[in-house]
Short mmCIF file of C-alpha atoms (C1' of nucleotides) in Angstrom, two decimals:
data_model
loop_
_atom_site.label_atom_id
_atom_site.label_comp_id
_atom_site.label_asym_id
_atom_site.label_seq_id
_atom_site.Cartn_x
_atom_site.Cartn_y
_atom_site.Cartn_z
CA MET A 948 -3.83 -17.07 -21.48
CA THR A 949 -5.02 -18.20 -24.96
CA HIS A 950 -2.90 -19.89 -26.83
CA SER A 951 -1.84 -18.59 -30.19
CA THR A 952 -3.86 -20.50 -33.02
CA ALA A 953 -1.85 -19.66 -35.72
CA GLY A 954 -3.26 -20.34 -39.25
CA GLY A 955 -6.38 -20.56 -37.37
CA ARG A 956 -9.67 -19.87 -39.68
CA THR A 957 -11.56 -16.77 -40.12
CA ARG A 958 -11.96 -16.54 -36.60
CA GLY A 959 -10.15 -12.96 -37.34
CA ALA A 960 -12.14 -10.32 -36.51
CA LYS A 961 -14.30 -11.96 -33.93
CA ALA A 962 -10.80 -12.53 -32.49
CA ASP A 963 -9.18 -9.62 -33.08
CA ALA A 964 -11.52 -7.39 -31.24
CA ALA A 965 -11.31 -10.10 -28.37
CA GLN A 966 -7.30 -10.06 -28.50
CA GLY A 967 -7.70 -6.12 -28.37
CA LYS A 968 -10.80 -6.23 -25.23
CA ARG A 969 -7.86 -8.13 -23.55
CA ALA A 970 -5.58 -5.94 -23.93
CA ARG A 971 -6.78 -2.82 -23.61
CA LEU A 972 -8.09 -4.35 -19.81
CA THR A 973 -5.11 -5.35 -19.57
CA ALA A 974 -3.41 -2.35 -19.99
CA ALA A 975 -5.87 0.21 -18.36
CA ALA A 976 -5.75 -2.25 -15.32
CA ALA A 977 -1.87 -2.12 -15.27
CA GLN A 978 -2.77 2.24 -15.58
CA VAL A 979 -5.45 2.24 -12.75
CA LEU A 980 -4.35 -0.59 -10.42
CA HIS A 981 -0.79 1.74 -9.96
CA GLU A 982 -2.91 4.71 -9.84
CA GLN A 983 -5.70 4.15 -7.71
CA GLY A 984 -4.08 0.99 -5.45
CA VAL A 985 -5.57 -1.63 -5.34
CA GLU A 986 -8.81 -2.36 -2.55
CA LYS A 987 -10.17 1.55 -4.36
CA THR A 988 -10.46 0.34 -7.53
CA THR A 989 -13.62 -0.81 -9.10
CA LEU A 990 -13.96 -3.36 -12.09
CA ALA A 991 -16.01 -0.41 -13.38
CA ASP A 992 -13.75 2.50 -12.98
CA ILE A 993 -11.49 -0.51 -15.12
CA ALA A 994 -13.80 -0.98 -17.63
CA ARG A 995 -14.00 3.16 -18.25
CA ALA A 996 -10.64 3.23 -19.17
CA ALA A 997 -10.15 -0.06 -21.30
CA ASP A 998 -14.02 2.03 -23.06
CA VAL A 999 -15.67 -1.94 -22.16
CA PRO A 1000 -18.89 -2.16 -20.92
CA VAL A 1001 -18.86 -3.75 -17.01
CA GLY A 1002 -20.64 -6.49 -17.15
CA ASN A 1003 -18.93 -7.28 -20.63
CA VAL A 1004 -15.39 -7.60 -18.62
CA TYR A 1005 -16.18 -10.87 -16.97
CA TYR A 1006 -16.16 -12.91 -20.33
CA TYR A 1007 -12.59 -12.22 -20.58
CA PHE A 1008 -11.42 -12.38 -17.14
CA LYS A 1009 -13.59 -13.83 -14.07
CA THR A 1010 -12.44 -12.42 -11.06
CA LYS A 1011 -10.67 -9.51 -10.38
CA ASP A 1012 -7.67 -11.36 -9.42
CA ASP A 1013 -7.18 -12.74 -12.77
CA LEU A 1014 -7.09 -8.97 -13.43
CA VAL A 1015 -4.77 -8.24 -11.72
CA GLU A 1016 -2.94 -11.00 -11.76
CA ALA A 1017 -2.49 -10.10 -15.75
CA ALA A 1018 -1.70 -6.16 -14.44
CA ILE A 1019 1.12 -8.38 -13.04
CA GLY A 1020 1.99 -10.12 -16.15
CA THR A 1021 2.54 -6.64 -17.77
CA HIS A 1022 4.61 -5.52 -15.01
CA GLY A 1023 6.72 -8.48 -15.62
CA ASP A 1024 6.55 -7.85 -19.54
CA THR A 1025 7.98 -4.23 -18.83
CA LEU A 1026 10.92 -5.14 -16.41
CA ARG A 1027 12.45 -8.20 -19.39
CA ALA A 1028 11.62 -5.42 -21.60
CA VAL A 1029 14.01 -2.59 -19.78
CA LEU A 1030 16.26 -5.16 -19.12
CA ALA A 1031 16.42 -6.71 -21.72
CA THR A 1032 17.96 -3.13 -23.91
CA LEU A 1033 20.61 -2.73 -20.58
CA ASP A 1034 21.75 -5.43 -22.00
CA GLU A 1035 22.96 -4.21 -25.33
CA LEU A 1036 25.52 -2.39 -23.39
CA PRO A 1037 29.03 -3.87 -23.09
CA GLU A 1038 30.60 -2.43 -19.45
CA PRO A 1039 28.39 -3.59 -16.83
CA ARG A 1040 28.61 -0.57 -14.13
CA ASP A 1041 26.78 1.84 -17.19
CA ARG A 1042 23.71 -1.07 -17.75
CA LEU A 1043 23.09 -0.24 -13.48
CA LYS A 1044 23.73 3.51 -14.36
CA HIS A 1045 21.37 3.78 -16.21
CA LEU A 1046 19.20 1.57 -15.18
CA VAL A 1047 19.10 4.22 -12.52
CA ARG A 1048 18.34 6.51 -14.66
CA GLY A 1049 15.51 5.27 -16.06
CA TRP A 1050 14.43 5.47 -13.17
CA VAL A 1051 14.92 9.26 -12.56
CA ASP A 1052 13.12 10.11 -15.92
CA GLN A 1053 9.95 8.47 -14.19
CA ARG A 1054 10.13 10.81 -11.23
CA ASP A 1055 7.43 12.42 -11.55
CA LEU A 1056 5.30 9.72 -11.89
CA ALA A 1057 6.55 8.04 -8.49
CA ALA A 1058 6.18 11.64 -7.15
CA ARG A 1059 1.87 11.34 -7.91
CA TYR A 1060 1.89 7.35 -7.41
CA GLY A 1061 5.15 5.96 -6.14
CA CYS A 1062 7.01 3.39 -7.89
CA PRO A 1063 4.66 0.77 -9.63
CA THR A 1064 5.77 -1.99 -9.13
CA GLY A 1065 6.61 -1.06 -5.15
CA THR A 1066 3.18 0.36 -4.37
CA LEU A 1067 0.85 -2.90 -5.79
CA ALA A 1068 3.49 -5.48 -3.31
CA SER A 1069 2.10 -3.40 -0.61
CA GLU A 1070 -0.23 -3.15 -1.67
CA LEU A 1071 -0.47 -7.17 -2.50
CA ASP A 1072 0.93 -8.07 0.71
CA LYS A 1073 -2.28 -7.44 2.96
CA ARG A 1074 -4.53 -9.90 0.34
CA ALA A 1075 -5.05 -13.32 1.55
CA ASP A 1076 -4.62 -14.84 -2.01
CA GLY A 1077 -0.97 -15.95 -3.02
CA LEU A 1078 -0.95 -13.25 -5.22
CA ASP A 1079 2.05 -11.44 -3.77
CA GLU A 1080 4.18 -14.07 -4.99
CA LYS A 1081 3.80 -13.60 -8.30
CA LEU A 1082 4.48 -10.64 -8.17
CA ALA A 1083 7.71 -11.04 -5.99
CA VAL A 1084 8.67 -12.85 -8.71
CA HIS A 1085 9.57 -10.46 -11.35
CA LEU A 1086 11.28 -8.06 -8.03
CA ARG A 1087 14.02 -11.04 -7.12
CA ALA A 1088 14.30 -10.86 -11.40
CA LEU A 1089 15.25 -7.61 -10.70
CA VAL A 1090 17.74 -8.36 -8.40
CA ASP A 1091 18.76 -11.47 -9.86
CA TRP A 1092 19.80 -9.20 -12.83
CA VAL A 1093 21.10 -6.67 -10.57
CA ALA A 1094 24.04 -8.92 -8.38
CA HIS A 1095 24.47 -10.13 -11.77
CA GLN A 1096 25.90 -6.57 -13.22
CA PHE A 1097 27.76 -6.46 -9.37
CA ARG A 1098 29.29 -10.18 -9.72
CA ALA A 1099 31.10 -8.93 -13.69
CA MET A 1100 32.17 -5.02 -12.04
CA GLY A 1101 34.68 -7.76 -9.14
CA HIS A 1102 32.66 -8.55 -6.41
CA ARG A 1103 31.77 -11.84 -6.20
CA ARG A 1104 31.21 -11.92 -1.92
CA ASP A 1105 28.62 -8.76 -1.33
CA ALA A 1106 26.93 -8.42 -4.67
CA ARG A 1107 23.93 -9.71 -4.60
CA GLU A 1108 24.36 -7.60 -1.03
CA LEU A 1109 25.00 -4.63 -2.90
CA ALA A 1110 21.72 -5.55 -5.37
CA VAL A 1111 19.23 -5.76 -2.57
CA ALA A 1112 20.54 -2.15 -1.41
CA LEU A 1113 20.53 -0.69 -4.19
CA VAL A 1114 17.17 -1.93 -5.75
CA ALA A 1115 15.57 -1.13 -2.07
CA ALA A 1116 17.18 2.26 -2.24
CA TYR A 1117 15.03 2.60 -5.01
CA GLN A 1118 12.09 1.73 -3.05
CA GLY A 1119 12.36 4.03 -0.33
CA ILE A 1120 13.85 6.55 -2.28
CA SER A 1121 10.57 5.99 -4.07
CA LEU A 1122 8.01 6.06 -1.37
CA LEU A 1123 9.34 9.74 -0.15
CA THR A 1124 9.19 11.05 -3.45
CA ASN A 1125 4.96 9.95 -3.07
CA THR A 1126 4.77 10.91 0.96
CA PHE A 1127 6.24 13.94 0.19
CA ARG A 1128 4.85 15.27 -3.32
CA ASP A 1129 8.52 16.37 -3.76
CA PRO A 1130 10.83 15.09 -7.59
CA ASP A 1131 13.19 16.25 -6.96
CA LEU A 1132 13.88 13.45 -4.17
CA MET A 1133 14.57 10.64 -6.76
CA ALA A 1134 16.58 13.20 -8.72
CA ALA A 1135 19.18 14.34 -5.68
CA GLU A 1136 19.43 10.81 -4.16
CA GLY A 1137 19.48 8.96 -8.37
CA ARG A 1138 22.88 11.40 -8.47
CA ARG A 1139 24.03 10.08 -5.15
CA LEU A 1140 23.59 6.35 -6.03
CA GLN A 1141 25.54 7.40 -9.53
CA ARG A 1142 28.47 9.01 -7.80
CA TRP A 1143 28.59 5.45 -5.60
CA LEU A 1144 28.49 3.22 -8.72
CA ASP A 1145 31.34 5.29 -9.80
CA THR A 1146 33.68 4.55 -6.68
CA LEU A 1147 32.36 0.24 -6.74
CA MET B 584 -7.54 15.00 22.14
CA THR B 585 -9.95 15.91 25.10
CA HIS B 586 -7.69 17.84 27.68
CA SER B 587 -6.90 16.55 30.92
CA THR B 588 -9.59 17.25 33.06
CA ALA B 589 -7.20 17.18 36.32
CA GLY B 590 -8.81 17.31 39.36
CA GLY B 591 -12.56 16.91 37.67
CA ARG B 592 -15.55 15.57 40.40
CA THR B 593 -16.14 12.50 40.01
CA ARG B 594 -16.59 11.87 36.74
CA GLY B 595 -14.01 8.78 37.28
CA ALA B 596 -15.63 5.75 36.74
CA LYS B 597 -17.47 6.83 33.39
CA ALA B 598 -15.19 8.69 31.30
CA ASP B 599 -12.03 6.51 32.69
CA ALA B 600 -13.74 3.66 30.87
CA ALA B 601 -14.34 5.89 27.90
CA GLN B 602 -11.18 6.82 28.36
CA GLY B 603 -10.31 3.15 28.32
CA LYS B 604 -12.09 1.79 25.37
CA ARG B 605 -11.34 5.19 23.49
CA ALA B 606 -7.62 3.90 23.92
CA ARG B 607 -8.49 0.39 23.37
CA LEU B 608 -9.90 1.53 19.42
CA THR B 609 -6.51 3.37 19.08
CA ALA B 610 -4.78 0.65 19.79
CA ALA B 611 -6.26 -1.58 17.67
CA ALA B 612 -6.48 0.14 15.14
CA ALA B 613 -3.29 0.91 14.50
CA GLN B 614 -2.28 -2.35 15.17
CA VAL B 615 -4.80 -3.72 12.94
CA LEU B 616 -4.29 -1.24 10.12
CA HIS B 617 -0.92 -1.93 9.92
CA GLU B 618 -1.08 -5.42 9.59
CA GLN B 619 -4.32 -5.29 6.79
CA GLY B 620 -4.42 -2.49 5.45
CA VAL B 621 -6.46 -0.16 5.99
CA GLU B 622 -8.99 -0.32 2.77
CA LYS B 623 -9.10 -4.03 4.36
CA THR B 624 -10.24 -3.12 7.61
CA THR B 625 -13.57 -2.98 8.59
CA LEU B 626 -14.44 -0.97 11.67
CA ALA B 627 -16.05 -4.52 12.61
CA ASP B 628 -12.52 -5.85 12.30
CA ILE B 629 -11.63 -3.18 14.84
CA ALA B 630 -13.73 -3.61 17.09
CA ARG B 631 -13.27 -7.23 17.64
CA ALA B 632 -9.42 -5.96 18.44
CA ALA B 633 -10.42 -3.91 21.07
CA ASP B 634 -13.25 -5.17 22.51
CA VAL B 635 -16.25 -3.60 21.72
CA PRO B 636 -19.37 -3.50 20.18
CA VAL B 637 -19.26 -2.96 16.50
CA GLY B 638 -22.13 0.42 16.04
CA ASN B 639 -20.44 1.43 19.65
CA VAL B 640 -17.75 2.90 17.95
CA TYR B 641 -18.87 5.57 16.47
CA TYR B 642 -19.69 7.31 20.02
CA TYR B 643 -15.92 7.33 20.03
CA PHE B 644 -15.37 8.18 16.04
CA LYS B 645 -17.47 9.72 13.96
CA THR B 646 -15.67 8.14 10.60
CA LYS B 647 -13.17 5.94 9.98
CA ASP B 648 -11.32 8.74 9.07
CA ASP B 649 -11.30 9.64 12.11
CA LEU B 650 -9.88 6.44 13.43
CA VAL B 651 -7.18 6.19 11.10
CA GLU B 652 -6.35 9.43 11.95
CA ALA B 653 -5.96 8.31 15.54
CA ALA B 654 -4.12 5.14 14.49
CA ILE B 655 -1.27 7.70 12.72
CA GLY B 656 -1.23 10.61 15.58
CA THR B 657 -0.28 7.04 17.67
CA HIS B 658 2.47 6.63 15.19
CA GLY B 659 3.30 10.45 15.89
CA ASP B 660 4.48 9.70 19.37
CA THR B 661 5.52 6.49 19.38
CA LEU B 662 8.38 7.96 16.79
CA ARG B 663 8.72 10.84 19.23
CA ALA B 664 9.19 8.70 22.20
CA VAL B 665 12.19 6.74 20.06
CA LEU B 666 13.44 10.11 19.18
CA ALA B 667 13.71 11.71 22.34
CA THR B 668 15.37 8.37 23.94
CA LEU B 669 18.12 8.52 20.84
CA ASP B 670 18.42 12.16 21.50
CA GLU B 671 19.39 11.29 25.17
CA LEU B 672 22.84 9.44 24.33
CA PRO B 673 25.77 12.14 23.45
CA GLU B 674 27.32 11.40 20.13
CA PRO B 675 25.06 12.01 16.83
CA ARG B 676 26.66 9.33 15.18
CA ASP B 677 25.73 6.14 18.04
CA ARG B 678 22.21 7.99 17.81
CA LEU B 679 21.89 7.28 13.98
CA LYS B 680 23.82 3.66 14.64
CA HIS B 681 21.00 2.84 17.18
CA LEU B 682 17.95 3.96 15.14
CA VAL B 683 19.70 1.71 12.73
CA ARG B 684 20.14 -1.40 15.62
CA GLY B 685 15.72 -0.40 16.32
CA TRP B 686 15.01 -1.18 13.03
CA VAL B 687 16.77 -4.32 12.62
CA ASP B 688 15.45 -5.71 16.44
CA GLN B 689 11.74 -5.19 14.38
CA ARG B 690 12.82 -7.32 11.20
CA ASP B 691 10.23 -9.26 12.04
CA LEU B 692 7.56 -7.73 11.78
CA ALA B 693 8.46 -5.77 8.43
CA ALA B 694 8.86 -9.36 7.20
CA ARG B 695 5.35 -9.65 8.00
CA TYR B 696 3.55 -6.92 7.78
CA GLY B 697 6.18 -4.07 5.66
CA CYS B 698 7.26 -0.60 7.87
CA PRO B 699 3.58 0.55 9.83
CA THR B 700 4.15 3.95 8.48
CA GLY B 701 5.96 3.29 5.46
CA THR B 702 2.96 0.84 4.51
CA LEU B 703 0.86 3.66 6.06
CA ALA B 704 1.59 6.63 4.24
CA SER B 705 1.43 4.23 0.29
CA GLU B 706 -1.61 3.02 0.97
CA LEU B 707 -2.87 7.11 2.46
CA ASP B 708 -1.29 8.38 -0.94
CA LYS B 709 -4.09 6.92 -3.01
CA ARG B 710 -7.23 8.24 -1.20
CA ALA B 711 -9.07 11.25 -1.53
CA ASP B 712 -8.15 12.34 2.21
CA GLY B 713 -5.72 14.61 2.69
CA LEU B 714 -4.49 12.22 5.42
CA ASP B 715 -1.53 11.56 4.04
CA GLU B 716 0.02 14.88 4.16
CA LYS B 717 -1.07 14.11 8.72
CA LEU B 718 0.97 10.94 8.17
CA ALA B 719 3.85 12.89 5.59
CA VAL B 720 4.41 15.09 8.50
CA HIS B 721 5.78 12.78 10.98
CA LEU B 722 7.56 11.22 8.18
CA ARG B 723 9.29 15.01 7.61
CA ALA B 724 10.25 14.97 12.12
CA LEU B 725 12.18 11.73 11.26
CA VAL B 726 13.90 12.62 7.94
CA ASP B 727 13.84 16.61 10.32
CA TRP B 728 16.12 14.96 13.16
CA VAL B 729 18.39 12.47 11.06
CA ALA B 730 19.31 15.97 9.17
CA HIS B 731 20.16 17.40 12.82
CA GLN B 732 22.57 14.23 13.11
CA PHE B 733 23.96 14.74 10.52
CA ARG B 734 24.95 17.95 10.74
CA ALA B 735 26.28 17.44 14.01
CA MET B 736 28.72 15.48 13.15
CA GLY B 737 30.14 17.46 10.43
CA HIS B 738 28.17 17.71 7.57
CA ARG B 739 27.08 20.65 6.82
CA ARG B 740 26.17 20.36 2.62
CA ASP B 741 24.57 17.47 2.04
CA ALA B 742 23.01 17.03 5.48
CA ARG B 743 19.33 16.33 4.43
CA GLU B 744 20.37 14.68 0.78
CA LEU B 745 21.94 11.75 3.54
CA ALA B 746 19.37 11.95 5.98
CA VAL B 747 16.71 11.21 3.22
CA ALA B 748 19.36 8.60 1.85
CA LEU B 749 19.33 6.81 5.30
CA VAL B 750 15.61 6.71 6.11
CA ALA B 751 15.24 5.54 1.87
CA ALA B 752 16.91 3.22 2.59
CA TYR B 753 15.01 1.66 5.43
CA GLN B 754 12.14 1.87 3.84
CA GLY B 755 13.20 0.65 1.13
CA ILE B 756 15.07 -2.60 3.00
CA SER B 757 11.28 -3.39 5.14
CA LEU B 758 9.44 -3.25 1.32
CA LEU B 759 12.11 -6.03 0.04
CA THR B 760 11.97 -7.82 3.45
CA ASN B 761 8.51 -7.33 3.39
CA THR B 762 7.83 -8.61 -0.36
CA PHE B 763 9.72 -11.58 0.39
CA ARG B 764 8.95 -12.11 3.60
CA ASP B 765 13.01 -12.85 4.75
CA PRO B 766 13.92 -11.07 7.88
CA ASP B 767 17.56 -11.59 6.97
CA LEU B 768 17.69 -8.89 3.80
CA MET B 769 17.00 -5.84 6.96
CA ALA B 770 19.22 -8.20 9.00
CA ALA B 771 21.84 -7.86 6.44
CA GLU B 772 21.22 -3.99 5.41
CA GLY B 773 20.98 -2.74 9.31
CA ARG B 774 25.05 -3.75 9.01
CA ARG B 775 26.32 -2.51 5.78
CA LEU B 776 24.29 1.28 7.14
CA GLN B 777 25.71 0.71 10.42
CA ARG B 778 29.58 0.37 8.34
CA TRP B 779 28.21 2.98 5.97
CA LEU B 780 28.12 5.63 9.10
CA ASP B 781 31.02 5.21 10.65
CA THR B 782 32.83 5.94 7.09
CA LEU B 783 31.32 9.35 7.31
"C1'" DG C 416 -19.60 -13.25 -28.94
"C1'" DT C 417 -21.45 -8.55 -26.87
"C1'" DC C 418 -24.05 -6.70 -23.54
"C1'" DT C 419 -27.93 -5.72 -19.85
"C1'" DA C 420 -30.20 -6.52 -16.29
"C1'" DT C 421 -29.92 -7.96 -10.57
"C1'" DA C 422 -28.87 -10.93 -7.01
"C1'" DC C 423 -26.06 -11.05 -3.21
"C1'" DA C 424 -22.86 -9.90 -0.02
"C1'" DG C 425 -20.92 -6.52 3.05
"C1'" DT C 426 -19.30 -1.81 4.84
"C1'" DG C 427 -20.14 2.10 6.31
"C1'" DA C 428 -22.90 4.91 9.90
"C1'" DT C 429 -28.13 5.94 12.20
"C1'" DA C 430 -31.74 6.02 14.97
"C1'" DG C 431 -32.89 5.04 18.53
"C1'" DA C 432 -34.17 1.06 22.91
"C1'" DC C 433 -32.08 0.53 26.99
"C1'" DG D 66 -22.91 6.52 28.04
"C1'" DT D 67 -23.69 1.79 25.78
"C1'" DC D 68 -25.45 -1.29 23.07
"C1'" DT D 69 -28.70 -3.68 19.28
"C1'" DA D 70 -31.32 -3.15 14.68
"C1'" DT D 71 -30.88 -1.71 10.51
"C1'" DC D 72 -30.59 1.40 6.45
"C1'" DA D 73 -28.61 2.86 2.30
"C1'" DC D 74 -25.14 2.10 -0.36
"C1'" DT D 75 -20.85 -0.13 -3.01
"C1'" DG D 76 -19.26 -3.52 -5.86
"C1'" DT D 77 -18.69 -8.46 -7.68
"C1'" DA D 78 -20.22 -11.70 -9.71
"C1'" DT D 79 -24.01 -13.73 -12.64
"C1'" DA D 80 -27.79 -15.12 -15.42
"C1'" DG D 81 -29.54 -14.34 -19.85
"C1'" DA D 82 -31.13 -12.06 -23.57
"C1'" DC D 83 -29.37 -9.85 -27.24
#
DNA sequence: GTCTATACAGTGATAGAC
DNA sequence: GTCTATCACTGTATAGAC
């Protein structure tokens, strides 16, 4: 993560290009790693998707793990942005229902490649490096946010348990939706969760 | 799968050894693939775990995929055995509750390596070969069996939806239990599912 | 800063001795 | 049937030209 050299001299063109390539590599990594999995994805795959020469990747990222870590970072950014939008809704119940709706809206992607965060978490767990913990932080932030909503709905004692259950329901249905290649499974489970939220 | 040559001549010693090694390799594959993941596991890893020389593996399995397929087969065998035991219970509700109990009993394993079937399904999905469908068959068999129990409990219309939800709940909590390395998550969700089953 | 050529390690798979 | 030696290939990473 380079510090923003605000008002730096005329390093404009080159630095912008560098920023552009770095950003492109990060975005490409997030997408390709989701579609192909971490282990099956080569640096050449990511470089090709980002339209950057293979050997040049190492100027921006020292190792493949650094690239994976960057992808994890974008997951965190995306999550934060989603939650910030949901926070604008006045009712905590509506926030949760819109969260579920967002999941259902992505059911086709889940059917093809699974939940971006979930499949990545599953893979990172098998690796020796501590990258899995970096992703766990973001997943934990989601659970915390959901628990906060349940608490605001009056569930003092079991808010966290309900939060875990809701996120788990999504992760589980993502896996089944993916395994059976059937987006309708996600849609049906979404409706069930909506009804469930209405009863709480 | 070799047919059992019942009463064959004195091919005892050699064939038994072969059977023994093949069985050992299959068992080792199922375990190591679960612990390390498919991509990170080398044939050398499996051979070592089975106490078989590396190059000799190819006498029993032509390719690595064949070994993975054998591991998938043991997943199917295990599942069938579990369901057969549960079928001995008279009440369908008790069958489901015992199924959940069995999951909870394995929470330590799930915390370390995730659900054996779920993590494998997630990984196989990223591969080009059609191995993911072979595993999907077994997962579908589980969903079918659960749906059958719900139907026996009087849930004519939404038995399948409930079945998908129950299996998904398990898969999801397995992933969170694994990501957060916290078996208590599985225990709490197990209690919640038990209560839920009691209300249906 | 950008890119090419290449070193180096690891892996699946085969040939062939025993 | 069992095992050793080795091949062919792929992928990460580096050195260094431009």
